[in-house]
Amino acid sequence: MIKKCLFPVAGYGTRFLPATKSMPKEMLPVVNKPLVQYGVEEALAAGLNEICFVTGRGKRSIHDHFDISYELEHQIAGTDKEDYLIEIRKVINSGRFASTRQLEMKGLGHAILTGELLVGNQPFGVILADDLCFNDDIGVMAQLVDIYRRTGSTVVAIQEVEEKDVSKFGIIAGVEEEPGLYRVTDMVEKPAPSEAPSNLAIIGRYVLSPFIFEVLRHTPPGKNGEVQLTDALLTLARTSKVLAYKFKGQRFDCGSVGGFVDATNHVYQNIYLKGRK
Ligand code: G1P
């Protein structure tokens, strides 16, 4: 059974400065809920209720968000404002939360390896909160967990992207074994369009075997001088099976201002307003 979900949340969020100067980018609200809460809810919906944060300096408000605020509870107890806390109370009651700090920003692979302390020797999910995903019924993490249960293989979520955008992602090449499910044969982190093996881009959802930690320990810095999870996954794909799944649903790139605005409009129209009817 997969129980843990790792959230690398140590990044600086430079694209959102000055908003992120003294506030973690993961706490930026998409309408009325911080970005990271959407990811945590997706993990919980997939049955992953041990939430592990790899944080950095200045990220305290993430911990506070997943804790009880006694003053606030006391202040609004018995008023109609209590309704606003229903969702977050549910999250706090259904999850367990732990964190460790990444001391230096040395890439996603390094962040995942830092999380070994919290994950230990068991398969685990990874959610990059910047990639905000929605699906009407089964969430993207639950889709991956389902594939892992069925196959026992490490699996990453992918989507087709335009050729001009391949350099923003890890790109895979693979053999389609079932509709939408590929066995990975190659993987490149942020290739130039001319060097991309396909237009199938990794998005920020993974279910990883704990063996990835051993591989990461021996993975040298790659693209941009950072330890890349994509490079470690390629090593894994060469010795065992790595799958890539064209997930069902919609993804918004909340690491970019445009994607964040699109996500905000989507949530406002399709979730927030509907919830108030
Ligand atoms: C990371 C990964 C990349 C993946 C992307 C998805 O890159 O390194 O392989 O395609 O997330 O969002 P980042 O966007 O953090 O630079």
Coordinates of C-alpha atoms and ligand atoms in Angstrom, one line a residue:
M1 CA 0.0 0.0 0.0
I2 CA 1.2 3.5 -0.8
K3 CA 0.8 5.8 2.1
K4 CA 3.3 8.7 1.6
C5 CA 3.3 11.6 -0.7
L6 CA 6.3 13.9 -1.0
F7 CA 5.9 17.6 -1.7
P8 CA 9.1 19.4 -2.8
V9 CA 8.3 22.9 -1.7
A10 CA 11.6 24.5 -1.1
G11 CA 11.7 26.7 -4.3
Y12 CA 12.0 30.4 -4.3
G13 CA 9.1 31.3 -6.7
T14 CA 11.1 34.0 -8.3
R15 CA 8.6 34.3 -11.2
F16 CA 6.1 35.7 -8.7
L17 CA 8.3 38.3 -7.1
P18 CA 7.6 40.5 -5.2
A19 CA 4.6 38.4 -4.0
T20 CA 6.9 35.6 -3.0
K21 CA 9.5 37.8 -1.2
S22 CA 8.4 36.8 2.3
M23 CA 5.7 34.3 1.4
P24 CA 6.1 30.8 0.0
K25 CA 4.8 30.5 -3.6
E26 CA 2.9 27.4 -2.5
M27 CA 0.8 29.6 -0.3
L28 CA -0.4 31.8 -3.1
P29 CA -4.2 31.4 -3.2
V30 CA -5.9 30.1 -6.3
V31 CA -9.2 31.9 -5.5
N32 CA -9.6 31.1 -1.8
K33 CA -7.3 28.2 -1.2
P34 CA -3.5 28.0 -1.3
L35 CA -1.9 26.1 -4.1
V36 CA -0.4 23.5 -1.9
Q37 CA -3.7 22.6 -0.4
Y38 CA -5.1 21.5 -3.8
G39 CA -2.1 19.1 -4.0
V40 CA -2.6 17.8 -0.5
E41 CA -6.3 17.2 -1.2
E42 CA -5.3 15.3 -4.4
A43 CA -2.9 13.1 -2.4
L44 CA -5.5 12.4 0.3
A45 CA -8.1 11.5 -2.3
A46 CA -5.6 8.9 -3.6
G47 CA -5.4 7.4 -0.2
L48 CA -1.9 8.9 0.5
N49 CA -2.5 10.4 3.9
E50 CA 1.1 10.7 5.1
I51 CA 2.1 14.1 3.7
C52 CA 5.9 14.8 3.6
F53 CA 7.1 18.3 2.8
V54 CA 10.7 19.0 1.7
T55 CA 10.8 22.7 2.7
G56 CA 13.4 25.4 2.9
R57 CA 13.9 28.6 4.8
G58 CA 10.9 30.9 5.0
K59 CA 8.3 28.2 4.5
R60 CA 6.8 28.1 8.0
S61 CA 3.4 29.2 6.9
I62 CA 3.0 25.9 5.1
H63 CA 3.3 24.1 8.4
D64 CA 1.0 26.5 10.1
H65 CA -1.6 26.1 7.4
F66 CA -1.9 22.3 8.1
D67 CA -2.2 22.9 11.9
I68 CA -5.0 24.1 14.1
S69 CA -5.2 27.9 14.7
Y70 CA -6.6 28.0 18.2
E71 CA -7.1 31.7 18.2
L72 CA -9.0 31.7 15.0
E73 CA -11.1 28.7 16.0
H74 CA -12.0 30.3 19.3
Q75 CA -12.9 33.6 17.6
I76 CA -15.3 32.2 15.0
A77 CA -16.7 29.3 17.0
G78 CA -20.5 29.3 16.7
T79 CA -20.6 32.0 14.0
D80 CA -21.5 31.3 10.3
K81 CA -17.9 32.0 9.4
E82 CA -17.1 28.5 10.7
D83 CA -18.2 27.2 7.3
Y84 CA -15.0 28.6 5.7
L85 CA -12.9 26.3 7.8
I86 CA -14.7 23.1 7.0
E87 CA -12.5 22.1 4.1
I88 CA -9.1 22.7 5.8
R89 CA -10.3 21.0 9.0
K90 CA -11.1 17.9 6.9
V91 CA -7.7 18.0 5.4
I92 CA -6.0 18.4 8.8
N93 CA -8.0 15.5 10.3
S94 CA -7.4 13.1 7.5
G95 CA -3.7 13.6 7.0
R96 CA -0.5 13.4 9.0
F97 CA 2.2 15.9 8.2
A98 CA 5.9 15.8 8.5
S99 CA 8.7 17.9 7.0
T100 CA 12.4 18.2 6.5
R101 CA 14.5 21.0 5.1
Q102 CA 16.5 21.0 1.9
L103 CA 19.5 23.2 2.9
E104 CA 20.6 24.0 -0.6
M105 CA 18.7 24.3 -3.9
K106 CA 20.4 21.6 -5.9
G107 CA 17.5 20.5 -8.1
L108 CA 14.4 18.3 -8.0
G109 CA 16.4 15.1 -7.7
H110 CA 18.2 16.5 -4.7
A111 CA 14.9 17.5 -3.1
I112 CA 13.5 14.0 -3.5
L113 CA 16.7 12.5 -2.1
T114 CA 16.4 14.9 0.9
G115 CA 12.9 13.4 1.4
E116 CA 14.3 9.9 1.9
L117 CA 14.4 10.6 5.7
L118 CA 10.6 11.0 5.7
V119 CA 9.7 8.3 3.1
G120 CA 12.1 5.4 4.1
N121 CA 12.0 2.2 2.2
Q122 CA 8.5 2.2 0.6
P123 CA 6.9 3.3 -2.7
F124 CA 5.6 6.9 -2.6
G125 CA 3.9 9.6 -4.5
V126 CA 5.4 12.9 -5.5
I127 CA 3.3 16.0 -6.2
L128 CA 4.8 19.2 -7.6
A129 CA 2.2 21.7 -6.4
D130 CA 2.9 24.1 -9.2
D131 CA 1.2 21.7 -11.6
L132 CA -2.4 22.1 -10.5
C133 CA -4.5 19.2 -11.8
F134 CA -8.2 18.7 -12.0
N135 CA -10.3 15.8 -13.1
D136 CA -14.0 15.3 -12.6
D137 CA -13.9 11.9 -11.0
I138 CA -10.5 10.2 -10.2
G139 CA -7.7 12.7 -9.5
V140 CA -4.3 12.3 -11.3
M141 CA -2.4 10.9 -8.3
A142 CA -5.1 8.3 -7.8
Q143 CA -4.8 7.4 -11.5
L144 CA -1.1 6.8 -11.0
V145 CA -1.5 4.9 -7.7
D146 CA -3.9 2.6 -9.6
I147 CA -1.3 1.9 -12.3
Y148 CA 1.3 1.2 -9.6
R149 CA -0.9 -1.2 -7.8
R150 CA -1.7 -3.0 -11.1
T151 CA 1.9 -3.2 -12.4
G152 CA 4.3 -2.6 -9.5
S153 CA 6.2 -0.2 -11.7
T154 CA 7.4 3.4 -11.2
V155 CA 5.0 5.6 -13.1
V156 CA 5.0 9.3 -14.2
A157 CA 2.2 11.4 -15.6
I158 CA 2.6 12.8 -19.0
Q159 CA 0.8 15.0 -21.5
E160 CA 1.3 16.1 -25.1
V161 CA 2.7 19.6 -25.4
E162 CA 3.4 21.8 -28.4
E163 CA 6.9 21.4 -29.9
K164 CA 7.9 24.9 -28.9
D165 CA 7.3 24.0 -25.2
V166 CA 9.3 20.8 -24.9
S167 CA 12.2 22.7 -23.5
K168 CA 10.2 23.5 -20.3
F169 CA 9.7 19.8 -19.4
G170 CA 11.2 16.4 -18.9
I171 CA 10.4 14.6 -22.2
I172 CA 10.0 10.9 -22.6
A173 CA 10.1 8.4 -25.5
G174 CA 8.3 5.1 -25.1
V175 CA 6.5 2.1 -26.4
E176 CA 2.7 2.3 -25.9
E177 CA 1.8 -0.9 -24.1
E178 CA -1.8 -0.1 -23.4
P179 CA -3.8 2.9 -24.7
G180 CA -2.1 5.9 -23.0
L181 CA 0.4 3.8 -21.1
Y182 CA 4.0 3.8 -22.3
R183 CA 7.0 1.9 -21.2
V184 CA 9.8 4.5 -21.1
T185 CA 12.8 3.9 -23.4
D186 CA 14.3 7.4 -23.1
M187 CA 14.0 10.6 -21.1
V188 CA 15.6 14.0 -21.4
E189 CA 15.3 16.9 -19.1
K190 CA 14.3 20.1 -20.9
P191 CA 15.6 19.3 -24.4
A192 CA 15.9 21.8 -27.2
P193 CA 13.0 21.1 -29.7
S194 CA 15.5 19.6 -32.2
E195 CA 16.7 17.1 -29.6
A196 CA 13.4 16.1 -28.0
P197 CA 12.6 12.4 -28.4
S198 CA 8.8 13.2 -28.6
N199 CA 6.3 15.8 -27.4
L200 CA 5.3 13.7 -24.4
A201 CA 6.1 15.9 -21.4
I202 CA 6.3 14.8 -17.7
I203 CA 4.0 16.7 -15.4
G204 CA 4.5 17.0 -11.7
R205 CA 3.0 13.7 -10.6
Y206 CA 5.0 10.5 -9.9
V207 CA 4.7 7.2 -8.1
L208 CA 8.3 6.1 -7.3
S209 CA 9.9 3.0 -6.0
P210 CA 12.2 3.6 -3.1
F211 CA 15.1 2.3 -5.2
I212 CA 15.1 5.8 -6.8
F213 CA 16.9 7.1 -3.7
E214 CA 19.9 4.7 -4.4
V215 CA 19.9 5.9 -8.0
L216 CA 19.7 9.5 -7.0
R217 CA 22.7 9.2 -4.7
H218 CA 24.7 8.3 -7.8
T219 CA 23.2 10.7 -10.2
P220 CA 25.6 13.5 -11.1
P221 CA 24.3 17.1 -11.7
G222 CA 22.7 17.4 -15.1
K223 CA 20.7 20.2 -16.8
N224 CA 21.4 23.6 -15.2
G225 CA 24.0 21.9 -12.9
E226 CA 21.2 20.4 -10.8
V227 CA 20.5 16.8 -9.8
Q228 CA 17.6 15.9 -12.1
L229 CA 14.9 13.4 -11.2
T230 CA 14.5 12.8 -14.9
D231 CA 18.1 11.5 -15.2
A232 CA 17.6 9.1 -12.3
L233 CA 14.4 7.8 -13.8
L234 CA 16.2 7.1 -17.1
T235 CA 18.8 5.1 -15.2
L236 CA 15.9 3.2 -13.5
A237 CA 14.2 2.7 -16.9
R238 CA 17.4 1.0 -18.2
T239 CA 17.4 -1.6 -15.4
S240 CA 13.8 -2.0 -14.6
K241 CA 10.4 -0.8 -15.9
V242 CA 9.3 2.8 -15.8
L243 CA 5.9 3.7 -17.1
A244 CA 4.5 7.0 -18.3
Y245 CA 0.7 7.6 -18.3
K246 CA -1.3 10.1 -20.3
F247 CA -3.4 11.2 -17.4
K248 CA -7.1 12.0 -17.6
G249 CA -7.9 15.6 -16.6
Q250 CA -6.6 19.2 -17.0
R251 CA -3.3 20.7 -15.8
F252 CA -2.5 24.3 -15.1
D253 CA 1.1 25.5 -14.9
C254 CA 0.9 27.6 -11.7
G255 CA 4.7 28.1 -11.9
S256 CA 4.0 30.7 -14.5
V257 CA 1.9 33.9 -14.1
G258 CA -0.3 33.1 -17.2
G259 CA -1.0 29.5 -16.0
F260 CA -1.8 30.8 -12.6
V261 CA -4.4 33.2 -14.0
D262 CA -5.9 30.5 -16.1
A263 CA -6.1 28.2 -13.1
T264 CA -7.7 31.0 -11.1
N265 CA -10.4 31.5 -13.7
H266 CA -11.0 27.8 -14.0
V267 CA -11.4 27.4 -10.2
Y268 CA -13.6 30.4 -9.9
Q269 CA -16.0 29.4 -12.7
N270 CA -16.0 25.6 -12.2
I271 CA -15.5 25.1 -8.5
Y272 CA -16.0 28.2 -6.5
L273 CA -19.2 29.5 -8.0
K274 CA -20.7 26.1 -8.3
G275 CA -20.0 25.4 -4.6
R276 CA -21.8 28.6 -3.6
K277 CA -25.0 27.7 -5.5
Ligands
G1P1 C1 10.2 19.7 -13.1 C2 10.9 18.4 -13.7 C3 10.5 18.2 -15.2 C4 8.9 18.2 -15.3 C5 8.3 19.5 -14.7 C6 6.8 19.4 -14.6 O1 10.7 20.8 -13.8 O2 12.3 18.6 -13.6 O3 11.0 17.0 -15.7 O4 8.6 18.1 -16.7 O5 8.8 19.6 -13.3 O6 6.3 20.6 -14.1 P1 10.5 22.3 -13.2 O7 9.3 22.8 -13.8 O8 10.4 22.2 -11.7 O9 11.7 23.1 -13.6

